[in-house]
Coordinates of N, CA and C and ligand atoms in Angstrom, one line a residue:
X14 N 50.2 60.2 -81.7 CA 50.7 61.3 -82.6 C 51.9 62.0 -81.9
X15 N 52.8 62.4 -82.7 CA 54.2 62.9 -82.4 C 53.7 64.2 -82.1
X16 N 54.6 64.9 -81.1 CA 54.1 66.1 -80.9 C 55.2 67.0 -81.6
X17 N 55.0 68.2 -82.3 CA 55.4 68.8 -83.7 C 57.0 69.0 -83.2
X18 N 57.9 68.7 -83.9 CA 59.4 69.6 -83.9 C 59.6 70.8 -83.1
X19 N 58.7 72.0 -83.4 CA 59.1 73.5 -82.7 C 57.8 73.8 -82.2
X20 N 57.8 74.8 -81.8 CA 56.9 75.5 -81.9 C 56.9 76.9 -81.9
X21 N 56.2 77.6 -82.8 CA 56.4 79.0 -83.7 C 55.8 79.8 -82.8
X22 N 55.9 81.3 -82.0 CA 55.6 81.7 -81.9 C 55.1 82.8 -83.1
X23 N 53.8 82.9 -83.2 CA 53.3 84.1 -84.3 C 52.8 85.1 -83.8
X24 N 53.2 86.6 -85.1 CA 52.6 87.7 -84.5 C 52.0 88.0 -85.9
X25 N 51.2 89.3 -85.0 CA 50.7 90.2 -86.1 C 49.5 89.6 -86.8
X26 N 48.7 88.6 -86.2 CA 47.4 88.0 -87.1 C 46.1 88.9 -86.8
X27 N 45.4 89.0 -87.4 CA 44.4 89.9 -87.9 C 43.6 89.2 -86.5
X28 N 43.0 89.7 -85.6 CA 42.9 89.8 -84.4 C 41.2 88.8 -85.0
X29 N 40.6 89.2 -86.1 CA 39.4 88.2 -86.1 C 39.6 86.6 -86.5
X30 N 40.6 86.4 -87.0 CA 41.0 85.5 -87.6 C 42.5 84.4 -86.8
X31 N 42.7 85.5 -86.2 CA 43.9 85.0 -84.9 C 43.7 83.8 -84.2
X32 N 42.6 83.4 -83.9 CA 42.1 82.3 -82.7 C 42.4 81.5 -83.7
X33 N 42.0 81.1 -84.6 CA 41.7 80.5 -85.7 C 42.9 79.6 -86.0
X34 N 43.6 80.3 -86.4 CA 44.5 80.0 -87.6 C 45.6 79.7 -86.6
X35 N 46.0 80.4 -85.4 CA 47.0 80.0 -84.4 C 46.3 77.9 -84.1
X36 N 45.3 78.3 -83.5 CA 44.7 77.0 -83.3 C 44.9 76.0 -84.0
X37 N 44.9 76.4 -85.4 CA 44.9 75.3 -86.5 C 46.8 75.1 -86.2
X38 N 47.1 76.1 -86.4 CA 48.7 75.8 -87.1 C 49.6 75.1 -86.0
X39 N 49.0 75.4 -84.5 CA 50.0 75.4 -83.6 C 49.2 73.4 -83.1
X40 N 48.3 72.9 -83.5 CA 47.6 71.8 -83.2 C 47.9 70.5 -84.6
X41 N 47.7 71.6 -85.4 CA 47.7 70.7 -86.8 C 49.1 69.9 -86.7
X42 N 49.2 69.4 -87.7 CA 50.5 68.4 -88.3 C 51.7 69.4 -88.6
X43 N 52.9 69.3 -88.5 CA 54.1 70.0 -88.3 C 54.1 70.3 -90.0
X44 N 53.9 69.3 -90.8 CA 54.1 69.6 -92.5 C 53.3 70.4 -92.9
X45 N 52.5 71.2 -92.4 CA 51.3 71.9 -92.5 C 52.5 73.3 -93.1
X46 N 52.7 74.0 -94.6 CA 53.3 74.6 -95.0 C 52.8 76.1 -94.4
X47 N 53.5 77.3 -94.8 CA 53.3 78.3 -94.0 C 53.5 79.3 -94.8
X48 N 52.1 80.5 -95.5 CA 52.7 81.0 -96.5 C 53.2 82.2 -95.2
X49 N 53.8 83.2 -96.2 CA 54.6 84.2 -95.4 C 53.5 85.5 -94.7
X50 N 54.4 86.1 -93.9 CA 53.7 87.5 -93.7 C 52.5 87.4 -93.2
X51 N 51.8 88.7 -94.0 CA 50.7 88.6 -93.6 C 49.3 87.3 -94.1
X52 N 49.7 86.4 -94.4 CA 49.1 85.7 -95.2 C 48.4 84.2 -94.3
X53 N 48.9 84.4 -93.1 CA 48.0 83.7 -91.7 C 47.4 83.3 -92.1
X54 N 46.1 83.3 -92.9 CA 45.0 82.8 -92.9 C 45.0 82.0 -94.0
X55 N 46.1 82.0 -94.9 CA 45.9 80.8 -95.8 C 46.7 79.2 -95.0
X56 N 47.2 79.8 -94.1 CA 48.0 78.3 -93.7 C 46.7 77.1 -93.7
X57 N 46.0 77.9 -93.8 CA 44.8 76.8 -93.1 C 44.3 76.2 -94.6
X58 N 44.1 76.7 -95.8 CA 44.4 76.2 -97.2 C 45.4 75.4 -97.6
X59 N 46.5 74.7 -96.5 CA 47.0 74.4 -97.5 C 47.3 72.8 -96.4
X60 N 47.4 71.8 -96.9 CA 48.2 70.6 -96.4 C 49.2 69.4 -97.4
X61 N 49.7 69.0 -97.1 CA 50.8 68.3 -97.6 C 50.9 67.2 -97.8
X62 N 50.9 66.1 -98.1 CA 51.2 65.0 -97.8 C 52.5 64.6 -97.0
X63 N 52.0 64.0 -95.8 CA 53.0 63.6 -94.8 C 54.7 63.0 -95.7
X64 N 55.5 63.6 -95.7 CA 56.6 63.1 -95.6 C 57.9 62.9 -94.4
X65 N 58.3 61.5 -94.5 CA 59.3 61.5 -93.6 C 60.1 62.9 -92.9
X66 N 60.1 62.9 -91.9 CA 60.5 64.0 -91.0 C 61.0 65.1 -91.9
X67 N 60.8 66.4 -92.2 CA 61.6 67.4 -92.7 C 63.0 67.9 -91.7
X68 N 63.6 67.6 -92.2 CA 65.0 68.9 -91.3 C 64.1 70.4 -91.7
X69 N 64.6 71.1 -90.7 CA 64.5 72.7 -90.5 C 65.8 72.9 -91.1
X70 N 65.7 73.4 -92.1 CA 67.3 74.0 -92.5 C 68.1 74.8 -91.3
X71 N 68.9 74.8 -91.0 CA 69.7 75.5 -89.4 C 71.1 75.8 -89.7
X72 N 71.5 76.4 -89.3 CA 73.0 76.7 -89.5 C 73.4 77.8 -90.1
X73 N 72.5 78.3 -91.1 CA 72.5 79.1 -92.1 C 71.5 80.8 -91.1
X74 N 72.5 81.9 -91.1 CA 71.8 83.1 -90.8 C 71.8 82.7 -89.3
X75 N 72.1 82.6 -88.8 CA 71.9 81.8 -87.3 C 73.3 82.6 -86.5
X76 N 72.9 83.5 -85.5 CA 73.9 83.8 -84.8 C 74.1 83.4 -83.3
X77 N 75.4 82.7 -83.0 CA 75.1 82.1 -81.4 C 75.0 83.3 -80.3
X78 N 74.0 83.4 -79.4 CA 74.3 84.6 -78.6 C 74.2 83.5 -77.1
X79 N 75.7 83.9 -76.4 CA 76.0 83.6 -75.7 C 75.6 83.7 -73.9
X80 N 75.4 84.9 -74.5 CA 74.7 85.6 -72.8 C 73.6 84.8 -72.5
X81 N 72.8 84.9 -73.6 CA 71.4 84.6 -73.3 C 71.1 83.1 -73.1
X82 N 72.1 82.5 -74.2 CA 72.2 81.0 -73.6 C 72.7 80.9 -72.2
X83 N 73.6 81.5 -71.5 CA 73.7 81.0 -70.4 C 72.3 81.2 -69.1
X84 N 71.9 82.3 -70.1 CA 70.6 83.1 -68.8 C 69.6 81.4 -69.1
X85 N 69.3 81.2 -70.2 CA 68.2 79.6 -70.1 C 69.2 78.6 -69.0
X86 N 70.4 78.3 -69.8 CA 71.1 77.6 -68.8 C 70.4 77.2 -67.4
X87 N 70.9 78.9 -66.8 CA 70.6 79.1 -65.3 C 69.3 79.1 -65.1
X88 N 68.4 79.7 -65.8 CA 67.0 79.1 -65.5 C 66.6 77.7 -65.4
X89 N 67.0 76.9 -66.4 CA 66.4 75.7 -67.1 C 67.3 74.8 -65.2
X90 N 68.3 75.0 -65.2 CA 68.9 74.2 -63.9 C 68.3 74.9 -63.0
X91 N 67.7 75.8 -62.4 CA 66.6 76.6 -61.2 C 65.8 75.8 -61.0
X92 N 65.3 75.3 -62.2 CA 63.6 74.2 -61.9 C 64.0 73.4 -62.2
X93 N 65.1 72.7 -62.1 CA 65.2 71.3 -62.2 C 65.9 70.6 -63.2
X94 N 66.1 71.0 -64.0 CA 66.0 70.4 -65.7 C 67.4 70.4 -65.9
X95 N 68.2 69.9 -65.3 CA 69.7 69.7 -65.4 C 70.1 69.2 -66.7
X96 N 69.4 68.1 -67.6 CA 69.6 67.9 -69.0 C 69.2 69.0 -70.0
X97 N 68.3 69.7 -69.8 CA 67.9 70.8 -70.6 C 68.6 71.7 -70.5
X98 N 69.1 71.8 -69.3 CA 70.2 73.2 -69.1 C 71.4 72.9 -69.5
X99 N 72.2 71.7 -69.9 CA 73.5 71.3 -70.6 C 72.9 71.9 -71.9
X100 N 71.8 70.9 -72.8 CA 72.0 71.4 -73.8 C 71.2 72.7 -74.5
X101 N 70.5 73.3 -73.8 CA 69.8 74.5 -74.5 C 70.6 76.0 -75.4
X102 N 70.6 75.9 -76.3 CA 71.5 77.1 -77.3 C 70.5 78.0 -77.6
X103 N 70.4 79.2 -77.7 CA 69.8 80.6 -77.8 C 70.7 80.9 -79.3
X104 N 69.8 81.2 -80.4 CA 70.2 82.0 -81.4 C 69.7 83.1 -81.9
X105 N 70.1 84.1 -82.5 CA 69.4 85.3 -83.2 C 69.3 84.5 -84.9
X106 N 68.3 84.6 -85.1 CA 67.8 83.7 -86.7 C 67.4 85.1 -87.6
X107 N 68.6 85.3 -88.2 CA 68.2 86.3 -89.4 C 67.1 86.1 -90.6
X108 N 66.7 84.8 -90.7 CA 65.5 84.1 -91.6 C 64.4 84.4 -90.8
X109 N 64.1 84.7 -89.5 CA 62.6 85.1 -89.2 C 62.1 86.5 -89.9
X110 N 60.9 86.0 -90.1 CA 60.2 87.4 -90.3 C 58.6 88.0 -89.5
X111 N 57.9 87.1 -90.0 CA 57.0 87.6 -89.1 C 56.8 86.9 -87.5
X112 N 57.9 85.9 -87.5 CA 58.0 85.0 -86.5 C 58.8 85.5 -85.0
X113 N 58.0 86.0 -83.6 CA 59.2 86.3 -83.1 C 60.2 85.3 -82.3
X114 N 59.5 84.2 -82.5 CA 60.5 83.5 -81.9 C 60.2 81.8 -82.0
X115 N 61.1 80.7 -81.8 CA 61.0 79.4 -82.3 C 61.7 78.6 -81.0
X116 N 61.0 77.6 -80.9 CA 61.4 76.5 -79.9 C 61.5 75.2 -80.7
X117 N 63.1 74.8 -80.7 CA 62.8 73.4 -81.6 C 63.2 72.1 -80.1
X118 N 62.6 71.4 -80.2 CA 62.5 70.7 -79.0 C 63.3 69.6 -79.2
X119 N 63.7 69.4 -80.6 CA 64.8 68.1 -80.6 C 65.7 68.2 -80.2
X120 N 66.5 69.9 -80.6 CA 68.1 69.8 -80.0 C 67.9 71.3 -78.6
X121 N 66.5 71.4 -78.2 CA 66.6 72.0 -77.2 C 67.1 73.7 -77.5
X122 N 67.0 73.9 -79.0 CA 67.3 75.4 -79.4 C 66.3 76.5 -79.7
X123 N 66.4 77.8 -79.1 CA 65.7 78.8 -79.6 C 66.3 79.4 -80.2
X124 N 65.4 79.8 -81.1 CA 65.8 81.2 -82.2 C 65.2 82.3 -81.5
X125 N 65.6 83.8 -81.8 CA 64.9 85.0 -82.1 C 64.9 85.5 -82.9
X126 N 63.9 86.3 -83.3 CA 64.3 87.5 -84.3 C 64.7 88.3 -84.0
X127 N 66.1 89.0 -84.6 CA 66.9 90.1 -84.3 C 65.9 91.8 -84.3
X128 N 65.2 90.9 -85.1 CA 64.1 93.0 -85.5 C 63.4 92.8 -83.9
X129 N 63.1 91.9 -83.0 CA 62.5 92.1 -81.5 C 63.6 93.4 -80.7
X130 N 64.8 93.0 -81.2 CA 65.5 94.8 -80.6 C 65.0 95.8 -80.6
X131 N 64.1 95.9 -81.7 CA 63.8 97.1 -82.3 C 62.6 97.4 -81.0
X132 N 61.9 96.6 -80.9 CA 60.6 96.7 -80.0 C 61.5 97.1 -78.6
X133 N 60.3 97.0 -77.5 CA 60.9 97.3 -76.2 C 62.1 96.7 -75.5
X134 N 62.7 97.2 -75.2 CA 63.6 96.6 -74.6 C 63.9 95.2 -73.9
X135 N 62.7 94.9 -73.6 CA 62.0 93.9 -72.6 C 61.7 92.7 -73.6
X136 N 61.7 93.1 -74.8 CA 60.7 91.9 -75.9 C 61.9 91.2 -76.2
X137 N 62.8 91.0 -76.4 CA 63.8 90.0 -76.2 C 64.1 89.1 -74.9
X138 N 64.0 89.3 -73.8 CA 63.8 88.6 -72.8 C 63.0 88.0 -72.8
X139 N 61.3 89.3 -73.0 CA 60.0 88.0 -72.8 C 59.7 87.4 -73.7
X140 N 60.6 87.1 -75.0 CA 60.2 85.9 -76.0 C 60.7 84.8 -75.5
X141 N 62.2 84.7 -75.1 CA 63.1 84.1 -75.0 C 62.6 83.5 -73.7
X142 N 61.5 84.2 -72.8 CA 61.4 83.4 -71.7 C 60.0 82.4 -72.1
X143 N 59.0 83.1 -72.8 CA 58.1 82.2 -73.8 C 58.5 81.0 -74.4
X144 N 59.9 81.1 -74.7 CA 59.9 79.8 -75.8 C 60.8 78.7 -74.8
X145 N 61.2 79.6 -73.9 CA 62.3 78.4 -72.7 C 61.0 77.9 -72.1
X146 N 60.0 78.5 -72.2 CA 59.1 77.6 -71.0 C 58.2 76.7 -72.3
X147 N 58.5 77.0 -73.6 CA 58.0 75.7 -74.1 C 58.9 74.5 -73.9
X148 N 60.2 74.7 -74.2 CA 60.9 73.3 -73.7 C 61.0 72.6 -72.3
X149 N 60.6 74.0 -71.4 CA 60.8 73.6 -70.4 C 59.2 72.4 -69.9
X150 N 58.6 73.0 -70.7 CA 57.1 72.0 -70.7 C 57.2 70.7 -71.5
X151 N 57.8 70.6 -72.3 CA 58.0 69.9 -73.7 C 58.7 68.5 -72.5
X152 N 60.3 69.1 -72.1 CA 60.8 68.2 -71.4 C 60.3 67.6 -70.1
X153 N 59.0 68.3 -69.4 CA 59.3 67.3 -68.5 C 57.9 66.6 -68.9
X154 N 57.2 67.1 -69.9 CA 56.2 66.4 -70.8 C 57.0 64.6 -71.0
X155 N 58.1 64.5 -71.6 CA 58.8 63.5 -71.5 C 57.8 62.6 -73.1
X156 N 57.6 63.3 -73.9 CA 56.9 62.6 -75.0 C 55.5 62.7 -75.1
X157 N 54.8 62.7 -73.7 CA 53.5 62.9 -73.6 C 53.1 64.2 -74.7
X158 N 52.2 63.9 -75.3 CA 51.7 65.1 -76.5 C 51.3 66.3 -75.4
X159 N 51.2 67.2 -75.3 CA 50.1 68.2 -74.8 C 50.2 69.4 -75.5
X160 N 49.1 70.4 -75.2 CA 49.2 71.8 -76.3 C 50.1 72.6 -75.7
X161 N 50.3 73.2 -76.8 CA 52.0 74.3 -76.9 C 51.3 75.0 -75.9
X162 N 50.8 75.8 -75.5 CA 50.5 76.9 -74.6 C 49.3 76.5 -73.5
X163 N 49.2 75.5 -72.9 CA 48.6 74.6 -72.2 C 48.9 74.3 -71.0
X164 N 48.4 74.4 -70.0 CA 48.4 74.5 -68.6 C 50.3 73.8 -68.2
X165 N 50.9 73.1 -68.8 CA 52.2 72.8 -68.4 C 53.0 74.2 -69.3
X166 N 52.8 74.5 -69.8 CA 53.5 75.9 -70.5 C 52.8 76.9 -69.6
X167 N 51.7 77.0 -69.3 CA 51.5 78.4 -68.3 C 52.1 77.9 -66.9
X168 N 52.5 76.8 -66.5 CA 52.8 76.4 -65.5 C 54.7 77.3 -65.6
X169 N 55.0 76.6 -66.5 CA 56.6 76.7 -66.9 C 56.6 78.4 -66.8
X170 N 55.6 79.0 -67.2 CA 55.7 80.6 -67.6 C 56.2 81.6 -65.8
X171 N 54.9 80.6 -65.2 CA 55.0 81.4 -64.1 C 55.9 80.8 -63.3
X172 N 56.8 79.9 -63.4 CA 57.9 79.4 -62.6 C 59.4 80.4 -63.3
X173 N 59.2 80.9 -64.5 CA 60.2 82.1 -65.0 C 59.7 83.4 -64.6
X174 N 58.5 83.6 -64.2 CA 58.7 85.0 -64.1 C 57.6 85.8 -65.2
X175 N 57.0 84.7 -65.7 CA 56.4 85.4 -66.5 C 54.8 85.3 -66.5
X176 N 54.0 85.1 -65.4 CA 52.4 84.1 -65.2 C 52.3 85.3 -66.3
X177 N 50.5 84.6 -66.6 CA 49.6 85.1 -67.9 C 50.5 85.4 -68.9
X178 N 51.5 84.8 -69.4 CA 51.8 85.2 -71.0 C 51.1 84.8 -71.8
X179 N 51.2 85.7 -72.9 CA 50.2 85.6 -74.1 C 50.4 84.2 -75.3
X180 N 49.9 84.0 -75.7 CA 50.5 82.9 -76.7 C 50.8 83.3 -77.5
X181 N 50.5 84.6 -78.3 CA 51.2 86.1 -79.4 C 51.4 87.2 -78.8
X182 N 52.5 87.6 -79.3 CA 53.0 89.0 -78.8 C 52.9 89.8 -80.0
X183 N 51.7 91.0 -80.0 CA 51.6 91.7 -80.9 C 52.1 92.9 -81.4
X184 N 53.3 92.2 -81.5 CA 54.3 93.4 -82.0 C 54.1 93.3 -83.9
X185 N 54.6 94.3 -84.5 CA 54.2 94.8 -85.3 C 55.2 94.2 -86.6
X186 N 55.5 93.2 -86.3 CA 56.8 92.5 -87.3 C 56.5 92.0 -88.8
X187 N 54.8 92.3 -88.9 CA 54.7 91.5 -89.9 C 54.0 93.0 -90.9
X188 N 55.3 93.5 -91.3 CA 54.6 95.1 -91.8 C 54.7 95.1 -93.6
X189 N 55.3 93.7 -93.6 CA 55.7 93.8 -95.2 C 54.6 93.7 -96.2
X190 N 54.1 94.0 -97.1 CA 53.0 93.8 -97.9 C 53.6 93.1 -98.9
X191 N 53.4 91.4 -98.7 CA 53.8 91.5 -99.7 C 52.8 90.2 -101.0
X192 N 53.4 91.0 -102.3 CA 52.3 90.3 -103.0 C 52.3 89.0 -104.1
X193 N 51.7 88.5 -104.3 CA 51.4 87.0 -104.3 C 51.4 86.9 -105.9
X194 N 52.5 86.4 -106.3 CA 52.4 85.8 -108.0 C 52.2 84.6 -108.1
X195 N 51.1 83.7 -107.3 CA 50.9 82.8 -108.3 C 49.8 82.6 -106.9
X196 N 48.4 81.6 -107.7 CA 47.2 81.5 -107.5 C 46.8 80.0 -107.7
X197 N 46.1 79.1 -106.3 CA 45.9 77.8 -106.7 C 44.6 78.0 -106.5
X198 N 43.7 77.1 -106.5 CA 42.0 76.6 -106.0 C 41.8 75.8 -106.1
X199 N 40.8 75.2 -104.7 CA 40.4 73.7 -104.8 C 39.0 73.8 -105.9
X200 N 39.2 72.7 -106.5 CA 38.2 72.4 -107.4 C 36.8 72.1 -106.1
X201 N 37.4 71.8 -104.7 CA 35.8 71.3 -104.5 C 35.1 72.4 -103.7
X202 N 36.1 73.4 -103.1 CA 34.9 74.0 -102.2 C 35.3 76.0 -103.4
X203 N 36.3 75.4 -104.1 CA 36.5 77.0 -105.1 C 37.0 77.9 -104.1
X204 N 37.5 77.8 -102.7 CA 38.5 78.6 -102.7 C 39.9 79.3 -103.3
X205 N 39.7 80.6 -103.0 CA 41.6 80.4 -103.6 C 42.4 80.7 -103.0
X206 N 43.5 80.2 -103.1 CA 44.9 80.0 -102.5 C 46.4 81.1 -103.1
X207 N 46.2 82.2 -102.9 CA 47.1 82.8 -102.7 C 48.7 82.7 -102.5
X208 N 49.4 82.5 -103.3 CA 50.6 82.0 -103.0 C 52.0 82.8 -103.1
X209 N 53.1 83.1 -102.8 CA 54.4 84.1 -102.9 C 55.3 83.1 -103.6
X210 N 55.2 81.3 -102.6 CA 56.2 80.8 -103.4 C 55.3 79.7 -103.8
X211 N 55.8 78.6 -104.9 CA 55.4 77.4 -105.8 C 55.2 76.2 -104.4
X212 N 53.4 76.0 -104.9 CA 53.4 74.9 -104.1 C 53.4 73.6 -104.1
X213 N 54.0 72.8 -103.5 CA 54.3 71.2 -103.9 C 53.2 70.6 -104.8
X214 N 53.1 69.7 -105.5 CA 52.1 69.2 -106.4 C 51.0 68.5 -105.7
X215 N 51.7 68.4 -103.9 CA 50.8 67.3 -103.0 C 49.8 68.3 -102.6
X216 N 50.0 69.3 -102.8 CA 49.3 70.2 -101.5 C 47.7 70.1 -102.0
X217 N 46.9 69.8 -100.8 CA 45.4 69.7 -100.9 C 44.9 70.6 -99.9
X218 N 43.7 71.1 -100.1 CA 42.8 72.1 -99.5 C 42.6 71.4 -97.9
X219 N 43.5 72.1 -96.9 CA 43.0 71.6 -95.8 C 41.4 71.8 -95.3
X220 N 40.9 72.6 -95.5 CA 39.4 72.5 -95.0 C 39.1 71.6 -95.4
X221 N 39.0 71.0 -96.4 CA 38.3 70.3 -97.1 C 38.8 69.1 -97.0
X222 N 40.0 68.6 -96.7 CA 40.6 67.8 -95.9 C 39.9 67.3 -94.6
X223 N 39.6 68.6 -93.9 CA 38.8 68.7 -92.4 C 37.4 68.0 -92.6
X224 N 36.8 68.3 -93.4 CA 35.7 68.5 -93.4 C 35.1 67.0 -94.0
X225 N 36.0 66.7 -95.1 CA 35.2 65.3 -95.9 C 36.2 63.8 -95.8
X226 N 37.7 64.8 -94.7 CA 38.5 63.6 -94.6 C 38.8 63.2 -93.0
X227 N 38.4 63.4 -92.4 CA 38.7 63.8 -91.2 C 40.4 64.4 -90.6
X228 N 40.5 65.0 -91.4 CA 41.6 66.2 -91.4 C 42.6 65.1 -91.9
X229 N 42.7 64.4 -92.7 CA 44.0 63.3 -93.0 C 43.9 64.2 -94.6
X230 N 44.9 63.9 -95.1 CA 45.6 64.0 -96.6 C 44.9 63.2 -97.4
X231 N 43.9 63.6 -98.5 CA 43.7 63.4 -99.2 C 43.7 64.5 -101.0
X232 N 44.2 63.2 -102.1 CA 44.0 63.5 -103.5 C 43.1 64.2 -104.2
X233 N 41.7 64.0 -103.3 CA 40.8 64.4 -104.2 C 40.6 65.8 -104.0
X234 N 41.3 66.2 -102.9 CA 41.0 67.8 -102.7 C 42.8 68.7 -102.9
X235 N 43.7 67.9 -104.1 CA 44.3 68.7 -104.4 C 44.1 70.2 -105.1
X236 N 45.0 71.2 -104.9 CA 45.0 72.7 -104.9 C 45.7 72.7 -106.4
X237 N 44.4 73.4 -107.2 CA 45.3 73.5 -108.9 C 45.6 74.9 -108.7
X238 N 46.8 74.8 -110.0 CA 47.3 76.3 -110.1 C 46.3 76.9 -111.2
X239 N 46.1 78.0 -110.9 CA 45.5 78.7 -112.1 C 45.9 80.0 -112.2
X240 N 45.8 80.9 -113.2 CA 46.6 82.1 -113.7 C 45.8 83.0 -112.8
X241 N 46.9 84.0 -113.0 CA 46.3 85.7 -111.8 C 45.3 86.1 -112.6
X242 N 44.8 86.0 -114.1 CA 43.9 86.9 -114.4 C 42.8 86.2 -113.6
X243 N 42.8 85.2 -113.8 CA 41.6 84.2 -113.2 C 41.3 84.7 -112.0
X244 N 42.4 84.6 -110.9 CA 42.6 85.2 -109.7 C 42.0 86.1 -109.2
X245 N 42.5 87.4 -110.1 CA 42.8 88.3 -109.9 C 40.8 88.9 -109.7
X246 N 40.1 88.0 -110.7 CA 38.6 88.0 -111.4 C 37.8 87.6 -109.7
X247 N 38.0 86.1 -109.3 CA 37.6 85.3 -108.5 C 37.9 86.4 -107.0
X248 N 39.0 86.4 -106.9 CA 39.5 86.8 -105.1 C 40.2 88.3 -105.3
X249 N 39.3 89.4 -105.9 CA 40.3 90.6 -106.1 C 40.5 91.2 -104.6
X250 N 40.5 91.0 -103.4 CA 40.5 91.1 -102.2 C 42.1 90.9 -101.5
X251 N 42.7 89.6 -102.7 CA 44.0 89.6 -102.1 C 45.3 90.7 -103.0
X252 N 46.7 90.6 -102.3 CA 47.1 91.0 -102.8 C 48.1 90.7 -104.1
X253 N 47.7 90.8 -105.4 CA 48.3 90.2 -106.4 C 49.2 91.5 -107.0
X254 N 50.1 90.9 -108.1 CA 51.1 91.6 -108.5 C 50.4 92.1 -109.5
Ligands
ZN13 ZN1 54.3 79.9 -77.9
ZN14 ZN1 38.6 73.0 -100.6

C-alpha cells in the first residue's frame, strides 16, 4: 500500500473522540473525504471509491514565503538530506482552516495556515518544524510505508529541536460553527451523515465498510441523501440550518 500524498496536521478535535478519528484519518486511505471544521468525527462516515490519484488543487491562495523556505533548506541539509533540501518550498495556504499545517511528500511542499500568526509567536516555527520532520521521515523512509507520527517522525522531531511533539497542536482554529444543509444515512447501521458540501454518489459508510468489508469500498453500504426534516427528527444533536 502506497503511503498517502500529505499528511494533515489537525486541530481542535473533541479530546474524547480525537484518538479516534486522527487514527482513522491519518492511517486510512488518502480518498478518505474530509468534512470541514468542527465535523472530525464524521470523516470516519464517509469512504469513497478509490479513484486514480487525486491532484490536491495547489497554486491557488498559496503564498511563497521565502525565509522559511530557506530555514527547512538549512535544516533539511544539517541531517543530511541534500535532495530534500534542493527541493523543499514552505507556503502560507490561505484555503486552510481548521488545518494547521500540511506535508505533501511528492513535491516536498509545506503549507501553513496564515491564522497560526495569530497564536503564539512560536506556533509558526513549531508547525513548520512538525511537518519538515514529516518529510524529513517520509524521505529517508525511501517508499517504505510507516506511520505519520511514528518513531522515524519522533526521530526527525528531536533531530530539529523539537523531541515529544504532539501529533495535534491544540490551538483553537477550528472556532467556526458551522452548519450542515444536507443529510445522508446508511441504510445499514442508520447512522447519519451530516454534510456542508454534496457528497459523491460513491460515498459508503466507512464503519460499516470496517466492519462487514474489511475496510475496502463497498456498494452495499452506500450513504443515501435524505431531507433535514428527517434529519433534523433522527440526529437533532448536529448542527442543521
Ligand atoms: Zn503530523
Ligand atoms: Zn453504516
Amino acid at each position: 500500500m502506497r503511503a498517502p500524498e500529505y499528511h494533515q496536521l489537525r486541530l481542535g478535535l473533541p479530546s474524547k473522540l480525537g484518538g479516534i478519528t486522527s487514527n482513522q484519518s491519518e492511517l486510512s486511505r488518502p480518498s478518505l473525504r474530509r468534512s470541514q471544521s468542527n465535523g472530525m468525527l464524521f470523516d470516519l462516515f464517509e469512504i469513497t471509491r478509490p479513484t486514480p490519484r487525486k491532484k490536491i488543487a495547489r497554486g491557488r491562495g498559496l503564498k511563497f514565503d521565502n525565509e522559511l523556505t530557506e530555514r527547512c533548506r538549512m535544516m533539511a541539509g544539517m541531517v543530511g538530506l541534500g535532495e530534500l533540501a534542493d527541493k523543499v518550498k514552505v507556503f502560507w495556504n490561505l484555503r486552510l482552516s481548521s488545518t494547521a499545517g500540511l506535508a505533501h511528500h511528492s513535491n516536498a511542499q509545506i503549507d501553513l495556515n496564515p491564522r497560526l500568526k495569530r497564536f503564539a509567536p512560536e506556533e509558526p516555527q513549531r508547525t513548520l518544524l512538525h511537518e519538515l520532520a514529516h518529510l524529513i521521515a517520509h524521505d529517508r523512509a525511501s517508499g517504505r510505508r510507516i506511520k505519520p507520527h511514528g518513531q522515524e517522525w519522533q526521530n526527525a522531531c528531536s533531530e530539529l529541536g523539537i523531541p515529544g511533539e504532539k501529533r495535534c497542536h491544540d490551538l483553537p482554529l477550528a472556532n467556526r460553527v458551522i452548519k450542515r444543509k444536507l443529510a445522508y444515512q446508511c441504510r445499514c447501521c442508520g447512522t447519519i451523515v451530516p454534510r456542508v458540501r454534496k457528497l459523491s454518489r460513491d460515498s459508503a459508510c466507512y464503519p460499516c465498510c470496517q466492519k462487514y468489508n474489511r475496510g475496502a469500498y463497498s456498494r452495499r453500504f452506500l450513504l443515501e441523501k435524505i431531507s433535514i426534516k428527517e434529519a433534523k427528527l433522527l440526529a437533532p444533536e448536529h448542527n442543521w440550518v
